[in-house]
PDB file of C-alpha atoms in Angstrom:
ATOM      1  CA  MET A 253      18.587  -9.431   2.293  1.00  0.00           C
ATOM      2  CA  ARG A 254      17.347  -7.861  -0.968  1.00  0.00           C
ATOM      3  CA  LEU A 255      14.073  -9.278  -2.297  1.00  0.00           C
ATOM      4  CA  GLU A 256      13.659  -9.045  -6.046  1.00  0.00           C
ATOM      5  CA  GLY A 257      11.517 -10.699  -8.725  1.00  0.00           C
ATOM      6  CA  ASP A 258      10.312 -14.220  -7.974  1.00  0.00           C
ATOM      7  CA  ASN A 259      12.002 -14.216  -4.558  1.00  0.00           C
ATOM      8  CA  TRP A 260       9.881 -11.204  -3.571  1.00  0.00           C
ATOM      9  CA  ARG A 261       6.655 -12.764  -4.781  1.00  0.00           C
ATOM     10  CA  THR A 262       7.404 -16.108  -3.097  1.00  0.00           C
ATOM     11  CA  PHE A 263       8.288 -14.371   0.152  1.00  0.00           C
ATOM     12  CA  PHE A 264       5.215 -12.145  -0.016  1.00  0.00           C
ATOM     13  CA  ASP A 265       2.783 -14.939  -0.817  1.00  0.00           C
ATOM     14  CA  SER A 266       4.040 -17.072   2.085  1.00  0.00           C
ATOM     15  CA  TYR A 267       2.609 -14.885   4.845  1.00  0.00           C
ATOM     16  CA  ARG A 268       0.167 -16.744   7.085  1.00  0.00           C
ATOM     17  CA  ARG A 269      -2.204 -14.236   8.698  1.00  0.00           C
ATOM     18  CA  ARG A 270      -1.625 -10.526   8.073  1.00  0.00           C
ATOM     19  CA  ALA A 271       0.220  -8.386   5.537  1.00  0.00           C
ATOM     20  CA  PHE A 272       0.311  -4.648   6.233  1.00  0.00           C
ATOM     21  CA  ARG A 273       1.769  -1.857   4.099  1.00  0.00           C
ATOM     22  CA  LEU A 274       2.584   1.694   5.166  1.00  0.00           C
ATOM     23  CA  GLU A 275       2.787   4.060   2.196  1.00  0.00           C
ATOM     24  CA  THR A 276       4.197   7.535   2.762  1.00  0.00           C
ATOM     25  CA  LEU A 277       4.900   9.058  -0.648  1.00  0.00           C
ATOM     26  CA  PRO A 278       2.638  11.393  -2.665  1.00  0.00           C
ATOM     27  CA  SER A 279       3.652   9.618  -5.874  1.00  0.00           C
ATOM     28  CA  TYR A 280       5.415   6.503  -7.046  1.00  0.00           C
ATOM     29  CA  ALA A 281       7.120   5.979 -10.403  1.00  0.00           C
ATOM     30  CA  MET A 282       6.531   2.286 -11.017  1.00  0.00           C
ATOM     31  CA  ALA A 283       7.504   1.108 -14.498  1.00  0.00           C
ATOM     32  CA  ASN A 284       4.698  -1.456 -14.633  1.00  0.00           C
ATOM     33  CA  GLU A 285       2.092   1.284 -13.997  1.00  0.00           C
ATOM     34  CA  GLN A 286       3.263   3.884 -16.518  1.00  0.00           C
ATOM     35  CA  ALA A 287       0.933   3.031 -19.428  1.00  0.00           C
ATOM     36  CA  GLU A 288      -2.097   2.686 -17.153  1.00  0.00           C
ATOM     37  CA  TYR A 289      -1.185   5.917 -15.339  1.00  0.00           C
ATOM     38  CA  ALA A 290      -0.749   7.812 -18.622  1.00  0.00           C
ATOM     39  CA  THR A 291      -4.170   6.629 -19.786  1.00  0.00           C
ATOM     40  CA  PHE A 292      -5.693   7.700 -16.473  1.00  0.00           C
ATOM     41  CA  LEU A 293      -4.128  11.169 -16.794  1.00  0.00           C
ATOM     42  CA  THR A 294      -5.555  11.501 -20.301  1.00  0.00           C
ATOM     43  CA  THR A 295      -9.024  10.050 -19.746  1.00  0.00           C
ATOM     44  CA  GLY A 296      -9.634  10.191 -16.000  1.00  0.00           C
ATOM     45  CA  GLU A 297     -10.729   6.566 -16.276  1.00  0.00           C
ATOM     46  CA  LEU A 298      -9.148   3.360 -15.077  1.00  0.00           C
ATOM     47  CA  ASP A 299     -10.034  -0.023 -16.496  1.00  0.00           C
ATOM     48  CA  ILE A 300      -8.580  -2.802 -14.377  1.00  0.00           C
ATOM     49  CA  PRO A 301      -9.852  -6.195 -15.558  1.00  0.00           C
ATOM     50  CA  ASP A 302     -11.223  -8.659 -12.999  1.00  0.00           C
ATOM     51  CA  ASP A 303      -8.413 -11.069 -13.827  1.00  0.00           C
ATOM     52  CA  ASP A 304      -5.707  -8.509 -12.987  1.00  0.00           C
ATOM     53  CA  PRO A 305      -2.897 -10.430 -11.220  1.00  0.00           C
ATOM     54  CA  TRP A 306      -2.866  -8.218  -8.103  1.00  0.00           C
ATOM     55  CA  LEU A 307      -6.653  -8.380  -7.702  1.00  0.00           C
ATOM     56  CA  ALA A 308      -6.500 -12.164  -8.113  1.00  0.00           C
ATOM     57  CA  ARG A 309      -3.814 -12.388  -5.444  1.00  0.00           C
ATOM     58  CA  VAL A 310      -5.789 -10.193  -3.029  1.00  0.00           C
ATOM     59  CA  ARG A 311      -8.900 -12.336  -3.554  1.00  0.00           C
ATOM     60  CA  HIS A 312      -6.811 -15.477  -2.977  1.00  0.00           C
ATOM     61  CA  PHE A 313      -5.361 -14.086   0.250  1.00  0.00           C
ATOM     62  CA  ARG A 314      -8.846 -13.278   1.540  1.00  0.00           C
ATOM     63  CA  GLN A 315     -10.300 -16.640   0.405  1.00  0.00           C
ATOM     64  CA  THR A 316      -7.557 -18.414   2.359  1.00  0.00           C
ATOM     65  CA  GLY A 317      -8.379 -16.446   5.528  1.00  0.00           C
ATOM     66  CA  ARG A 318      -5.516 -13.969   5.308  1.00  0.00           C
ATOM     67  CA  TRP A 319      -5.876 -10.222   5.871  1.00  0.00           C
ATOM     68  CA  ILE A 320      -4.135  -7.730   3.626  1.00  0.00           C
ATOM     69  CA  GLY A 321      -4.258  -4.004   4.101  1.00  0.00           C
ATOM     70  CA  ARG A 322      -2.473  -0.705   3.913  1.00  0.00           C
ATOM     71  CA  VAL A 323      -2.503   2.835   5.202  1.00  0.00           C
ATOM     72  CA  HIS A 324      -1.496   5.568   2.777  1.00  0.00           C
ATOM     73  CA  VAL A 325      -0.351   8.740   4.527  1.00  0.00           C
ATOM     74  CA  ILE A 326      -1.311  11.799   2.481  1.00  0.00           C
ATOM     75  CA  ARG A 327      -1.427  15.571   2.510  1.00  0.00           C
ATOM     76  CA  ARG A 328      -3.830  17.543   0.316  1.00  0.00           C
ATOM     77  CA  PRO A 329      -4.091  18.669  -2.357  1.00  0.00           C
ATOM     78  CA  LEU A 330      -3.986  15.238  -3.909  1.00  0.00           C
ATOM     79  CA  THR A 331      -1.292  14.688  -6.496  1.00  0.00           C
ATOM     80  CA  ASP A 332      -2.312  13.309  -9.882  1.00  0.00           C
ATOM     81  CA  TYR A 333      -0.688  10.071  -8.806  1.00  0.00           C
ATOM     82  CA  LEU A 334      -2.812   9.874  -5.657  1.00  0.00           C
ATOM     83  CA  LYS A 335      -5.938  10.417  -7.752  1.00  0.00           C
ATOM     84  CA  TYR A 336      -4.807   7.484  -9.890  1.00  0.00           C
ATOM     85  CA  GLU A 337      -3.952   5.448  -6.789  1.00  0.00           C
ATOM     86  CA  PHE A 338      -7.415   6.110  -5.359  1.00  0.00           C
ATOM     87  CA  ALA A 339      -8.941   4.730  -8.577  1.00  0.00           C
ATOM     88  CA  VAL A 340      -6.793   1.621  -8.096  1.00  0.00           C
ATOM     89  CA  TYR A 341      -7.839   1.385  -4.435  1.00  0.00           C
ATOM     90  CA  ARG A 342     -11.511   1.259  -5.453  1.00  0.00           C
ATOM     91  CA  ARG A 343     -10.756  -2.031  -7.201  1.00  0.00           C
ATOM     92  CA  THR A 344      -8.430  -3.482  -4.563  1.00  0.00           C
ATOM     93  CA  VAL A 345     -11.017  -2.766  -1.852  1.00  0.00           C
ATOM     94  CA  GLU A 346     -13.619  -4.621  -3.940  1.00  0.00           C
ATOM     95  CA  ALA A 347     -11.179  -7.551  -4.089  1.00  0.00           C
ATOM     96  CA  GLY A 348     -10.845  -7.568  -0.290  1.00  0.00           C
ATOM     97  CA  GLU A 349      -7.918  -5.318   0.595  1.00  0.00           C
ATOM     98  CA  ASP A 350      -8.405  -3.131   3.680  1.00  0.00           C
ATOM     99  CA  VAL A 351      -7.253   0.278   2.429  1.00  0.00           C
ATOM    100  CA  ARG A 352      -7.181   3.250   4.769  1.00  0.00           C
ATOM    101  CA  ILE A 353      -6.120   6.860   4.350  1.00  0.00           C
ATOM    102  CA  LEU A 354      -4.350   8.973   6.960  1.00  0.00           C
ATOM    103  CA  ASP A 355      -4.735  12.616   5.955  1.00  0.00           C
ATOM    104  CA  LEU A 356      -2.179  14.777   7.756  1.00  0.00           C
ATOM    105  CA  THR A 357      -3.199  18.019   6.035  1.00  0.00           C
ATOM    106  CA  ASP A 358      -4.905  19.441   9.126  1.00  0.00           C
ATOM    107  CA  GLN A 359      -3.491  17.280  11.896  1.00  0.00           C
ATOM    108  CA  PRO A 360      -0.068  16.421  13.264  1.00  0.00           C
ATOM    109  CA  ASP A 361       1.689  13.211  12.347  1.00  0.00           C
ATOM    110  CA  PRO A 362       0.952  10.725  15.140  1.00  0.00           C
ATOM    111  CA  GLY A 363       4.572   9.553  15.098  1.00  0.00           C
ATOM    112  CA  LEU A 364       4.882   7.391  11.994  1.00  0.00           C
ATOM    113  CA  PRO A 365       8.182   6.914  10.188  1.00  0.00           C
ATOM    114  CA  ALA A 366       8.784   8.603   6.835  1.00  0.00           C
ATOM    115  CA  GLN A 367       9.547   5.188   5.359  1.00  0.00           C
ATOM    116  CA  ASP A 368       7.433   2.714   3.413  1.00  0.00           C
ATOM    117  CA  PHE A 369       7.409  -0.855   4.643  1.00  0.00           C
ATOM    118  CA  TRP A 370       5.523  -4.129   4.548  1.00  0.00           C
ATOM    119  CA  LEU A 371       4.971  -6.004   7.819  1.00  0.00           C
ATOM    120  CA  PHE A 372       4.138  -9.696   7.555  1.00  0.00           C
ATOM    121  CA  ASP A 373       2.562 -11.586  10.460  1.00  0.00           C
ATOM    122  CA  ASP A 374       3.884  -8.926  12.850  1.00  0.00           C
ATOM    123  CA  SER A 375       7.304 -10.560  12.593  1.00  0.00           C
ATOM    124  CA  ALA A 376       8.938  -9.919   9.197  1.00  0.00           C
ATOM    125  CA  VAL A 377       9.650  -6.385   7.978  1.00  0.00           C
ATOM    126  CA  VAL A 378      10.470  -5.464   4.397  1.00  0.00           C
ATOM    127  CA  ARG A 379      11.675  -1.894   3.934  1.00  0.00           C
ATOM    128  CA  MET A 380      10.604  -0.407   0.617  1.00  0.00           C
ATOM    129  CA  ASP A 381      13.254   1.953  -0.760  1.00  0.00           C
ATOM    130  CA  TYR A 382      12.469   4.775  -3.219  1.00  0.00           C
ATOM    131  CA  ASP A 383      14.362   7.741  -4.611  1.00  0.00           C
ATOM    132  CA  ALA A 384      13.043  11.316  -4.511  1.00  0.00           C
ATOM    133  CA  ASP A 385      10.750  10.894  -7.553  1.00  0.00           C
ATOM    134  CA  GLY A 386       9.179   7.695  -6.219  1.00  0.00           C
ATOM    135  CA  THR A 387      11.185   5.260  -8.346  1.00  0.00           C
ATOM    136  CA  GLN A 388      11.608   2.028  -6.463  1.00  0.00           C
ATOM    137  CA  LEU A 389      15.217   1.262  -5.639  1.00  0.00           C
ATOM    138  CA  GLY A 390      14.562  -2.083  -3.991  1.00  0.00           C
ATOM    139  CA  ARG A 391      13.144  -4.057  -1.100  1.00  0.00           C
ATOM    140  CA  GLU A 392      15.142  -5.089   1.919  1.00  0.00           C
ATOM    141  CA  LEU A 393      14.122  -7.832   4.345  1.00  0.00           C
ATOM    142  CA  LEU A 394      15.317  -6.452   7.664  1.00  0.00           C
ATOM    143  CA  GLU A 395      16.897  -9.440   9.346  1.00  0.00           C
ATOM    144  CA  GLY A 396      17.818  -9.590  13.008  1.00  0.00           C
ATOM    145  CA  ILE A 397      15.718  -6.583  13.991  1.00  0.00           C
ATOM    146  CA  ASP A 398      13.040  -6.256  16.627  1.00  0.00           C
ATOM    147  CA  PRO A 399       9.726  -5.890  14.740  1.00  0.00           C
ATOM    148  CA  ALA A 400       8.018  -4.271  17.748  1.00  0.00           C
ATOM    149  CA  PRO A 401       8.392  -0.658  16.485  1.00  0.00           C
ATOM    150  CA  TYR A 402       6.869  -1.670  13.127  1.00  0.00           C
ATOM    151  CA  VAL A 403       3.988  -3.433  14.860  1.00  0.00           C
ATOM    152  CA  ALA A 404       3.422  -0.285  16.950  1.00  0.00           C
ATOM    153  CA  TRP A 405       3.523   1.894  13.802  1.00  0.00           C
ATOM    154  CA  LYS A 406       1.017  -0.421  12.135  1.00  0.00           C
ATOM    155  CA  HIS A 407      -1.379  -0.070  15.081  1.00  0.00           C
ATOM    156  CA  LEU A 408      -0.844   3.697  15.207  1.00  0.00           C
ATOM    157  CA  ALA A 409      -1.509   4.079  11.473  1.00  0.00           C
ATOM    158  CA  LEU A 410      -4.628   1.906  11.557  1.00  0.00           C
ATOM    159  CA  GLU A 411      -5.938   3.756  14.625  1.00  0.00           C
ATOM    160  CA  HIS A 412      -5.612   7.200  13.025  1.00  0.00           C
ATOM    161  CA  ALA A 413      -6.580   6.373   9.436  1.00  0.00           C
ATOM    162  CA  GLU A 414     -10.033   6.371   7.875  1.00  0.00           C
ATOM    163  CA  PRO A 415     -11.294   3.440   5.829  1.00  0.00           C
ATOM    164  CA  PHE A 416     -10.978   4.338   2.162  1.00  0.00           C
ATOM    165  CA  THR A 417     -14.641   3.539   1.542  1.00  0.00           C
ATOM    166  CA  GLU A 418     -15.901   6.031   4.140  1.00  0.00           C
ATOM    167  CA  ASN A 419     -14.649   9.412   2.943  1.00  0.00           C
ATOM    168  CA  TRP A 420     -12.179   8.839   0.157  1.00  0.00           C
ATOM    169  CA  VAL A 421     -13.705   6.555  -2.463  1.00  0.00           C
ATOM    170  CA  ASN A 422     -14.990   9.423  -4.624  1.00  0.00           C
ATOM    171  CA  ARG A 423     -12.644  12.179  -3.532  1.00  0.00           C
ATOM    172  CA  VAL A 424     -10.510  13.814  -6.192  1.00  0.00           C
ATOM    173  CA  GLU A 425      -9.602  17.304  -4.897  1.00  0.00           C
TER     174      GLU A 425
END
């Protein structure tokens, strides 16, 4: 089932305990980020207000006892988009998101898929589909599948990744 617009947000916000994201691309072309990204490329600065909707949602998830986190798989050198994304992560971590980085530049891939996904409560999987330039094509709730491989990939990613705040918070190379 495709999840778009309000249906996506309603589905997302209904998780009970844990929401995990695996990100695998070096850049994403998200229409709602373009102005902010362009400003970042020009100034090197990012000004996300405290009342930003995503930050508010992350804080709400944490205040209601729910965990939200992600692992972003990268290879250096960092793309301009990843530098921007890291600036965003600084704020989402402050709001309570558990962001981790898995740098595969000098180590083999531990066996993760080359596919972005969200995993909710270790039972519901939403595949995130993108084209070659990182433009989002859609989100697909994978119905009738065994979530066990996705749960295993989540554990594998978390085990091999470093917390963003440890070595990545100020990294821009």
